[in-house]
PDB file of C-alpha atoms in Angstrom:
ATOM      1  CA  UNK D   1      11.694 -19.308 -22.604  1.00  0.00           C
ATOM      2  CA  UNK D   2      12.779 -23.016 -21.251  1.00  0.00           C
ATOM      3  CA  UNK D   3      16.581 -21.106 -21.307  1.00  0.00           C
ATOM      4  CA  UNK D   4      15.818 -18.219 -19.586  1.00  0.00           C
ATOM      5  CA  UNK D   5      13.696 -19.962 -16.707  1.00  0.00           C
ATOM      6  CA  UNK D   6      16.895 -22.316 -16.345  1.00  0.00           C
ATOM      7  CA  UNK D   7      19.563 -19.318 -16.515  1.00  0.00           C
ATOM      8  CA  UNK D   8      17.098 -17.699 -13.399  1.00  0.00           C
ATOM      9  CA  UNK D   9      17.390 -20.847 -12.005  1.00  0.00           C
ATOM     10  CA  UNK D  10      21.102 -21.145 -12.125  1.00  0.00           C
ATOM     11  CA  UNK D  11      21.028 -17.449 -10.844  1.00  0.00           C
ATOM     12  CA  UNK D  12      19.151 -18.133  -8.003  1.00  0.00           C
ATOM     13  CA  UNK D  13      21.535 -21.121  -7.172  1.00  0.00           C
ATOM     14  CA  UNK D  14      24.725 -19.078  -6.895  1.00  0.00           C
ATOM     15  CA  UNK D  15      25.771 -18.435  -3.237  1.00  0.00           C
ATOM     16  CA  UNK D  16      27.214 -15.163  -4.271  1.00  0.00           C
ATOM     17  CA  UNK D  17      23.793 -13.551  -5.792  1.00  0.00           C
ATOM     18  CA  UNK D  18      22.420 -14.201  -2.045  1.00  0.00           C
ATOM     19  CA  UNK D  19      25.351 -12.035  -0.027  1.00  0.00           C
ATOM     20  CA  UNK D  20      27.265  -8.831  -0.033  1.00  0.00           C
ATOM     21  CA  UNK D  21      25.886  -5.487  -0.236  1.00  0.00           C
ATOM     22  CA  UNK D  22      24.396  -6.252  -3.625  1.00  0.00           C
ATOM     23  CA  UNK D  23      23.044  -9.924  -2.782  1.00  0.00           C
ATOM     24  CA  UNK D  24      19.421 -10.705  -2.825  1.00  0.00           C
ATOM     25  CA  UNK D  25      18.922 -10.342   1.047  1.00  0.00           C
ATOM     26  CA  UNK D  26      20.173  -6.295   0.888  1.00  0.00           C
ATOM     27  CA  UNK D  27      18.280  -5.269  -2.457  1.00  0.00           C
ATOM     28  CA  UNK D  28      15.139  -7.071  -0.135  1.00  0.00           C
ATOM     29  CA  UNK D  29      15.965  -5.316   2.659  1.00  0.00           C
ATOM     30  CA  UNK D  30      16.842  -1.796   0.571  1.00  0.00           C
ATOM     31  CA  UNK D  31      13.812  -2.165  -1.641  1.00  0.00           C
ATOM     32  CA  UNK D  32      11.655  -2.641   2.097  1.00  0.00           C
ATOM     33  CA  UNK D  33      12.732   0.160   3.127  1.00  0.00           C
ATOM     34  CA  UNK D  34      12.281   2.834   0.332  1.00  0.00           C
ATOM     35  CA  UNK D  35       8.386   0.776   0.273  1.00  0.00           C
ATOM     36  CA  UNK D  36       7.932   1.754   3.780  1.00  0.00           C
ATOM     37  CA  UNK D  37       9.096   5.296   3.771  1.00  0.00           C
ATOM     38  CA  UNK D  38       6.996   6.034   0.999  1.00  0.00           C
ATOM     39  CA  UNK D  39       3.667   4.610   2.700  1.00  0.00           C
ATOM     40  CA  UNK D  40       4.969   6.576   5.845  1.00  0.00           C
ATOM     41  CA  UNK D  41       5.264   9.742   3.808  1.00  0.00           C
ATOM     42  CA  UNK D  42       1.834   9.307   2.164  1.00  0.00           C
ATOM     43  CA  UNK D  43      -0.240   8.125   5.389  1.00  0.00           C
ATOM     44  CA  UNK D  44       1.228  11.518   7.028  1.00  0.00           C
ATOM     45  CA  UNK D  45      -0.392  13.429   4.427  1.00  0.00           C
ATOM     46  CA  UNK D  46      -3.479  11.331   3.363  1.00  0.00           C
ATOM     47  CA  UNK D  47      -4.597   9.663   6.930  1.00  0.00           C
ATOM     48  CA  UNK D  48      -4.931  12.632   8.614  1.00  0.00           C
ATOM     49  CA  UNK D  49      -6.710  14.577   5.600  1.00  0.00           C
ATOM     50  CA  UNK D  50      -8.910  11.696   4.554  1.00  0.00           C
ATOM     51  CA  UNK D  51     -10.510  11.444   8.421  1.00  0.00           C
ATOM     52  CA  UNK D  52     -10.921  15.598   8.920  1.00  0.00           C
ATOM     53  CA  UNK D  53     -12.566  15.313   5.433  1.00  0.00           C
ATOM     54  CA  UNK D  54     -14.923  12.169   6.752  1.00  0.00           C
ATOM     55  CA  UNK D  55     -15.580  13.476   9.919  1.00  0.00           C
ATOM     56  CA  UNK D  56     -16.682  17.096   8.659  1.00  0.00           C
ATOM     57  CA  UNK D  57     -18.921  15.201   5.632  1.00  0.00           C
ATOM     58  CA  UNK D  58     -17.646  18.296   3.242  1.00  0.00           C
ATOM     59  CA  UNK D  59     -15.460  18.429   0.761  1.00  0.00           C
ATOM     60  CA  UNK D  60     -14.283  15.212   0.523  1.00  0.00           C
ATOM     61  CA  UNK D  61     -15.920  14.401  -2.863  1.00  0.00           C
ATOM     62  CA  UNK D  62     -13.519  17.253  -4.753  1.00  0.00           C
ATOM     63  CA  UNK D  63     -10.726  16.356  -2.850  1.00  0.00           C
ATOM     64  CA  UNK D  64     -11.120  12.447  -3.424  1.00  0.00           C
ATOM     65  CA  UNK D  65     -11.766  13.120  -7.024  1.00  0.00           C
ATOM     66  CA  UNK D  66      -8.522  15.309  -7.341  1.00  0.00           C
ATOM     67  CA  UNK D  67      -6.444  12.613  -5.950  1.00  0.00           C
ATOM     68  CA  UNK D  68      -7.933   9.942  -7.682  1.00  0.00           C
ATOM     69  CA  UNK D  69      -6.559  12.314 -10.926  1.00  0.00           C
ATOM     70  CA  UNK D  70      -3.737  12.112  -9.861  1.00  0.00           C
ATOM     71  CA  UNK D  71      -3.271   8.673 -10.445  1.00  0.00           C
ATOM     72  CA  UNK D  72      -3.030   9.758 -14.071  1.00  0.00           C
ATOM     73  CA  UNK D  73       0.228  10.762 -13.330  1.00  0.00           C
ATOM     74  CA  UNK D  74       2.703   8.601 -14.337  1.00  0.00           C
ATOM     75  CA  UNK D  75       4.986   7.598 -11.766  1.00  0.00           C
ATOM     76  CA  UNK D  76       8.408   7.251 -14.232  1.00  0.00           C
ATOM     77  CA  UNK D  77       7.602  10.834 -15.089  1.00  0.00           C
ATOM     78  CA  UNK D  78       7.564  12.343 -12.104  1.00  0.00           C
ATOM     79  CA  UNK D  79      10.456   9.970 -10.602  1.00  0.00           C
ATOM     80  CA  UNK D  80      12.675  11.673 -13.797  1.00  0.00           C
ATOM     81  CA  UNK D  81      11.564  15.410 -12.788  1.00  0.00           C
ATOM     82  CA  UNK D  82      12.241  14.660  -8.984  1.00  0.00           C
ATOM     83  CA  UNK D  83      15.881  12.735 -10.017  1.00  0.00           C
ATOM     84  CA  UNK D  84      16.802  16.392 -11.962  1.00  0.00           C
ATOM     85  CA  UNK D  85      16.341  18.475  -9.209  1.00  0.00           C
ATOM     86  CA  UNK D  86      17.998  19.123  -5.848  1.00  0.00           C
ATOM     87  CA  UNK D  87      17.337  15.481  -4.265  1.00  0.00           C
ATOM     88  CA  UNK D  88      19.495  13.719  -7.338  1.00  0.00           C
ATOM     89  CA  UNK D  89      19.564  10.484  -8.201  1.00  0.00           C
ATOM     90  CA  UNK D  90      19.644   7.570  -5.677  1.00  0.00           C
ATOM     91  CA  UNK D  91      16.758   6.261  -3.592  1.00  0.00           C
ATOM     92  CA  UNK D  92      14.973   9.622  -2.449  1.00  0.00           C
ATOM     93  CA  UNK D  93      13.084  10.732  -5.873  1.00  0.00           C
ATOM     94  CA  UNK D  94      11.862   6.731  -6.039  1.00  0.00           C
ATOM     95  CA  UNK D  95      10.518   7.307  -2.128  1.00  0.00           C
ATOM     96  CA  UNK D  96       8.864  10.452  -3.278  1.00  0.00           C
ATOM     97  CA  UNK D  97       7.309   9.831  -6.419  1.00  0.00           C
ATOM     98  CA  UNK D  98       6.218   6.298  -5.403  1.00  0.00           C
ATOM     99  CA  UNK D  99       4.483   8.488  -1.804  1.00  0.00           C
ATOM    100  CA  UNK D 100       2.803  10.736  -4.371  1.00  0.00           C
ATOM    101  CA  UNK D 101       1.377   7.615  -5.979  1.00  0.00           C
ATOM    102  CA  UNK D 102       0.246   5.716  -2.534  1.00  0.00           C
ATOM    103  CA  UNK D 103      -1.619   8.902  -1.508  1.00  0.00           C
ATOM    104  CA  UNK D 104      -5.053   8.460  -3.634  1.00  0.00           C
ATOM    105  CA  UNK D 105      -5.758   4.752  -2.213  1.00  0.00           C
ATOM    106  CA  UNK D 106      -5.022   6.080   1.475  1.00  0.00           C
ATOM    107  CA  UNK D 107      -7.553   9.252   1.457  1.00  0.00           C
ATOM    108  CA  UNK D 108      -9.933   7.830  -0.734  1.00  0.00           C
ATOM    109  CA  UNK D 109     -10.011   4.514   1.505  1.00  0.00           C
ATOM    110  CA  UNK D 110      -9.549   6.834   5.063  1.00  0.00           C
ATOM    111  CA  UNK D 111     -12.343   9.488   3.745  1.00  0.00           C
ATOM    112  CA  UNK D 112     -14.856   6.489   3.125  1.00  0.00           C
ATOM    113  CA  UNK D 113     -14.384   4.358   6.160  1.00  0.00           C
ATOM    114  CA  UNK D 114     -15.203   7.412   8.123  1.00  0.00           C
ATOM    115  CA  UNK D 115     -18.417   8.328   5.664  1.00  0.00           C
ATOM    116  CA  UNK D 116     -19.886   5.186   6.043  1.00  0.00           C
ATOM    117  CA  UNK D 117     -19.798   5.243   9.591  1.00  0.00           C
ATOM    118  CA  UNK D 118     -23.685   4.514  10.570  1.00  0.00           C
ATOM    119  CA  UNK D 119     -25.257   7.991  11.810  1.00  0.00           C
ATOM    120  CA  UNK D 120     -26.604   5.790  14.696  1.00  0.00           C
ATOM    121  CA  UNK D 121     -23.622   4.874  16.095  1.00  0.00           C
ATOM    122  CA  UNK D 122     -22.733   9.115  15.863  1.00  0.00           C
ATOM    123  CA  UNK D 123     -26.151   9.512  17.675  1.00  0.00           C
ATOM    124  CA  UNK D 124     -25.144   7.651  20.398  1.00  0.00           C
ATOM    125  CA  UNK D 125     -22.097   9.357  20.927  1.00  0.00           C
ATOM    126  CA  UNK D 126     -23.125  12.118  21.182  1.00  0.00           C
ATOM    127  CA  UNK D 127     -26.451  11.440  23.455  1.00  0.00           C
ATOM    128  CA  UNK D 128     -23.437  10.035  25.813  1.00  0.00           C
ATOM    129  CA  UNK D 129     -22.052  13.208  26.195  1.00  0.00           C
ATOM    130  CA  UNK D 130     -18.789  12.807  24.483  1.00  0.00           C
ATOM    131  CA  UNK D 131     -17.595  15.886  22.063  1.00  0.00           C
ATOM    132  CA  UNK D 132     -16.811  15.515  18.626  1.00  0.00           C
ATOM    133  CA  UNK D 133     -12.999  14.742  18.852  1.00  0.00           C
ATOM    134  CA  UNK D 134     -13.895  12.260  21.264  1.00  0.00           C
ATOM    135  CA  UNK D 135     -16.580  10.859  19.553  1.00  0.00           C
ATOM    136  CA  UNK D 136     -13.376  10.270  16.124  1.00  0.00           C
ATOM    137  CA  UNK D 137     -11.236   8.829  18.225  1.00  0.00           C
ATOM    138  CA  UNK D 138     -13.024   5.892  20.161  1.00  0.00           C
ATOM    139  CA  UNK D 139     -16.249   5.526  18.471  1.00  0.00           C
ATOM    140  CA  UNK D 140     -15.923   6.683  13.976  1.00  0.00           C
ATOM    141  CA  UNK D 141     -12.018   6.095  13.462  1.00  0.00           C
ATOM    142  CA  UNK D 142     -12.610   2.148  15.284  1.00  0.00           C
ATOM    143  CA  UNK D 143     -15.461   1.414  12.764  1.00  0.00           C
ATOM    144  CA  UNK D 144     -13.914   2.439  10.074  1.00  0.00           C
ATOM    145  CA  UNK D 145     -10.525   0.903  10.673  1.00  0.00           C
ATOM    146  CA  UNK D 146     -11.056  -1.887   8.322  1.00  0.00           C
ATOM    147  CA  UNK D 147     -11.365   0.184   5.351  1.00  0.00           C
ATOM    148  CA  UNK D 148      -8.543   2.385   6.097  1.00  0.00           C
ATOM    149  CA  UNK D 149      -6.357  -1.046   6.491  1.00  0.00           C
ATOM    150  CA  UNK D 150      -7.714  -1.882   3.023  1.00  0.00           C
ATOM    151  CA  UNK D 151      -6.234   1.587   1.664  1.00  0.00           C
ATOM    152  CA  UNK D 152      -3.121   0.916   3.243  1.00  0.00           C
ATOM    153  CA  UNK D 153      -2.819  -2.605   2.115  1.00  0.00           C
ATOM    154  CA  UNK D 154      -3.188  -1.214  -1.634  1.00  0.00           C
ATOM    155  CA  UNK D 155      -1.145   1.717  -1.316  1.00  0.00           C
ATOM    156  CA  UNK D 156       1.878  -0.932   0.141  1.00  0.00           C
ATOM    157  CA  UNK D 157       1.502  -3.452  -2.476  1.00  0.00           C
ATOM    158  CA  UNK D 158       1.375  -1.071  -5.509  1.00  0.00           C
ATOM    159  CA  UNK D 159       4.440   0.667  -4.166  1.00  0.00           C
ATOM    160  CA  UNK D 160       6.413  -2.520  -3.413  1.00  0.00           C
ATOM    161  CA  UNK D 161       5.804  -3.029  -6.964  1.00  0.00           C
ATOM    162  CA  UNK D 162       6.381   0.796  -8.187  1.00  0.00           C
ATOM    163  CA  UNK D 163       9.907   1.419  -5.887  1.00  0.00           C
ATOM    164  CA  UNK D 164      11.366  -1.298  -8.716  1.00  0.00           C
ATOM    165  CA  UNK D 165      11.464   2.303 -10.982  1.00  0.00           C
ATOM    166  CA  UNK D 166      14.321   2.960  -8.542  1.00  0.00           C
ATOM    167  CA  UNK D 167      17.001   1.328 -10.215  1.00  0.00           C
ATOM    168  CA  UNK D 168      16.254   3.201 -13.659  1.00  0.00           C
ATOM    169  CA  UNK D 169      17.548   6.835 -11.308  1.00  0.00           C
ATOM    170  CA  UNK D 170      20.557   4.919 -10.031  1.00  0.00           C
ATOM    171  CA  UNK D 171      18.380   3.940  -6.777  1.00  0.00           C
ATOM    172  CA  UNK D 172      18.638   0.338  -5.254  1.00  0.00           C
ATOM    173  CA  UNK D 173      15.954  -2.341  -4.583  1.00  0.00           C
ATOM    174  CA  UNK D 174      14.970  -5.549  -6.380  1.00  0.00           C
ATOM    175  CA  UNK D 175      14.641  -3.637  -9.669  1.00  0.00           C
ATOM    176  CA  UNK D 176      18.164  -3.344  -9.784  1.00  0.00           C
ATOM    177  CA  UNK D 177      18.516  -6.652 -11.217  1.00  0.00           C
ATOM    178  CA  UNK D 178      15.660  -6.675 -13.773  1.00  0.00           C
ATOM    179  CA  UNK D 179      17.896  -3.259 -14.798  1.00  0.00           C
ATOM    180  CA  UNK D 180      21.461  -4.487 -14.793  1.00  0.00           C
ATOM    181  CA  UNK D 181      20.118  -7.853 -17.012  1.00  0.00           C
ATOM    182  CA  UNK D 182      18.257  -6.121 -19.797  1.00  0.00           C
ATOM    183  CA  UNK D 183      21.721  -4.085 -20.028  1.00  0.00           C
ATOM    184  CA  UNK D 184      23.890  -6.803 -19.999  1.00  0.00           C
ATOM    185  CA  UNK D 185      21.422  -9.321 -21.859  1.00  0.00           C
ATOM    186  CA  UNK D 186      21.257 -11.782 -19.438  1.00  0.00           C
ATOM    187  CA  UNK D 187      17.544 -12.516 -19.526  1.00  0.00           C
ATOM    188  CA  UNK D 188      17.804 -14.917 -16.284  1.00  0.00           C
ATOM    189  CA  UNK D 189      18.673 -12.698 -14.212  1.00  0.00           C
ATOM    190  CA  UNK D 190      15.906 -10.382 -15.608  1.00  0.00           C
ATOM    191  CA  UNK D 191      13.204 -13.066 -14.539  1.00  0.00           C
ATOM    192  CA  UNK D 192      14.645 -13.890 -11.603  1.00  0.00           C
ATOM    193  CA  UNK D 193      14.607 -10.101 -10.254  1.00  0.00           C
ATOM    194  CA  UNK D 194      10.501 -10.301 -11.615  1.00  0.00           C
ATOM    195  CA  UNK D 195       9.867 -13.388  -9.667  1.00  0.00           C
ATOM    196  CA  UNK D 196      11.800 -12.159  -6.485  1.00  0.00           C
ATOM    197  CA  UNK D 197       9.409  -8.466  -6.874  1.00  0.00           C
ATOM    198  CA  UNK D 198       6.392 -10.304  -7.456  1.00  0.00           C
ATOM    199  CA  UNK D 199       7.201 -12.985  -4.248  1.00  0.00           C
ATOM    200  CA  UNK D 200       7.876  -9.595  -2.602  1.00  0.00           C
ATOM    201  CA  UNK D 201       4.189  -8.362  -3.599  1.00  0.00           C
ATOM    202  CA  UNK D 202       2.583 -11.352  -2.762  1.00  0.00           C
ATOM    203  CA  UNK D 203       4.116 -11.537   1.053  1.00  0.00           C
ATOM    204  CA  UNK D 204       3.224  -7.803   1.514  1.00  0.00           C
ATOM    205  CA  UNK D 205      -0.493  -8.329   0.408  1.00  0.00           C
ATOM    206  CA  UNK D 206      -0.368 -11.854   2.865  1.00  0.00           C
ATOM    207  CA  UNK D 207       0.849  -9.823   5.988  1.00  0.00           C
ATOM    208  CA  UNK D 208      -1.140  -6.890   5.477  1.00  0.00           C
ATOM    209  CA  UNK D 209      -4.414  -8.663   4.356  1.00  0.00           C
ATOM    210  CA  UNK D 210      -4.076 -10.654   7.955  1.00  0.00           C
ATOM    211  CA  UNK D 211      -3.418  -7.558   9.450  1.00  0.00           C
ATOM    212  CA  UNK D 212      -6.905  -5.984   8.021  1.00  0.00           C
ATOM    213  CA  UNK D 213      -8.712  -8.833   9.394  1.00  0.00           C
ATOM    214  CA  UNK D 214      -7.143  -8.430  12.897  1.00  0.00           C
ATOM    215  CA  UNK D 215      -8.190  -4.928  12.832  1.00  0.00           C
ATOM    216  CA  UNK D 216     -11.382  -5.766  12.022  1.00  0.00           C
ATOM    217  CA  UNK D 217     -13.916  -6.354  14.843  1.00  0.00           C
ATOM    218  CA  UNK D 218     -15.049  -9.789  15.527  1.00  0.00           C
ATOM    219  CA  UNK D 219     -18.650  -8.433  15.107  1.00  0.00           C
ATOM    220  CA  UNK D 220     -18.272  -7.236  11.757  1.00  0.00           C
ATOM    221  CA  UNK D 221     -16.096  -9.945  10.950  1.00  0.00           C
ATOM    222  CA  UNK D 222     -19.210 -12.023  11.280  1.00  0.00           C
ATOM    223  CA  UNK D 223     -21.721 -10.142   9.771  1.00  0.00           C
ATOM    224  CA  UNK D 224     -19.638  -9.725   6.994  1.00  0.00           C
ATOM    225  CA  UNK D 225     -19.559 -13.676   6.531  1.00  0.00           C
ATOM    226  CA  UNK D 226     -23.540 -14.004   6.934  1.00  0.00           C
ATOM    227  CA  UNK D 227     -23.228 -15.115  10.730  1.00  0.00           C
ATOM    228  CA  UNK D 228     -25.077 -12.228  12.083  1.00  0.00           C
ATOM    229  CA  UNK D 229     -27.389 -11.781   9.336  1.00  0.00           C
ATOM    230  CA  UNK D 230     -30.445 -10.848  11.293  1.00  0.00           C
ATOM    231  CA  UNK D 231     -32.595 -12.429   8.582  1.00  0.00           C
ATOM    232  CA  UNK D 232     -30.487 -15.838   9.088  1.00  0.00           C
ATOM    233  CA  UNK D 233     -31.131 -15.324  12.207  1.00  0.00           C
ATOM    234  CA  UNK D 234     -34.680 -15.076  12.374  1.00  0.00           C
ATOM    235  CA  UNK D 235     -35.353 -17.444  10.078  1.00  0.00           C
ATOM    236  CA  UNK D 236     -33.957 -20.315  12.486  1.00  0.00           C
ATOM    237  CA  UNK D 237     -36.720 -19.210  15.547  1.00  0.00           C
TER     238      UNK D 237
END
């Protein structure tokens, strides 16, 4: 183990493993961008499902408990059926496969966010006046926002993990190098393609877990904490 910590080491020293089309800096960048296309592709398909779902209060349990299922599904399986079809090999069967597996976090997050939206605050909408699309847009979609950020935060970090499949369908990324070392034996650069996913995993779940907290409202933000607890509160008089 001491060996293959030092050969990652020496890896990670070498100028050239940094540059160039296959350097460090563009599998990052390559292996960003197949993660983001594949949250993109899921949040068109599971945002706006998950809040008409919500918003009606029907349905939602099937359809939350189908894609939940489909979790089951083994993401190298279906990124080998999508390589042997029409879209080859290359990055686009890692961006869909890894969307298919990013969708059950999104709608299950989206279609709960906008359930537990409290019936008072739908009440009030509506004794203002305002119709039911209006009433989703500035009053149920803003409270739940924080636990559609939360689906979206999952969905990103387990695909930022997942798109390192890419490299076993002749795809780019990060997992490129944990693929091209187990062929060629050199263990180093194995770990050191691990450690550079995982550092990848970790700054995604940083950014987006400060992002979820800016999107949440400074109100619940305290009465999440105990701040606002009315019972706190009370108790101090």
């Amino acid at each position: 183990m001491t060996e293959v910590l030092q050969a990652a080491l020496v890896w990670f020293n070498d100028p050239a493993n940094w540059t160039g089309s296959r350097g460090i800096l563009a599998r990052t960048g390559e292996h960003l961008t197949m993660s983001v296309l594949a949250v993109l592709l899921a949040s068109l398909v599971a945002l706006p499902l998950g809040v008409w779902l919500g918003h009606r209060r029907r349905g939602g349990t099937l359809t939350v408990l189908v894609a939940n299922a489909s979790r089951a599904l083994p993401t190298f399986a279906l990124l080998l059926i999508f390589a042997s079809t029409s879209l080859g090999f290359g990055n686009r069967p890692a961006v869909l496969a890894t969307a298919i597996f990013a969708i059950p976090p999104i709608l299950t997050n989206t279609h709960t966010g906008l359930l537990e939206v409290d019936a008072a605050a739908r009440d009030a909408a509506r004794g203002m006046g305002m119709t039911g699309l209006r009433s989703l847009a500035q009053v149920e979609i803003p409270l739940a926002l924080p636990m559609i950020a939360a689906g979206l935060r999952t969905a990103a970090v387990q695909v930022v993990a997942t798109v390192t499949l890419a490299a076993l369908v002749g795809g780019g990324g990060l997992g490129v190098y944990i693929v091209v070392g187990l062929g060629t034996r050199r263990f180093g650069e194995v770990l050191a393609g691990a450690l550079l996913v995982a550092a990848l995993c970790l700054i995604a779940e940083g950014v987006l877990g400060l992002t979820q907290r800016l999107m949440t409202p400074e109100a619940m933000r305290r009465y999440a904490t105990g701040q606002a607890d009315p019972d706190r509160s009370s108790s101090r008089v």
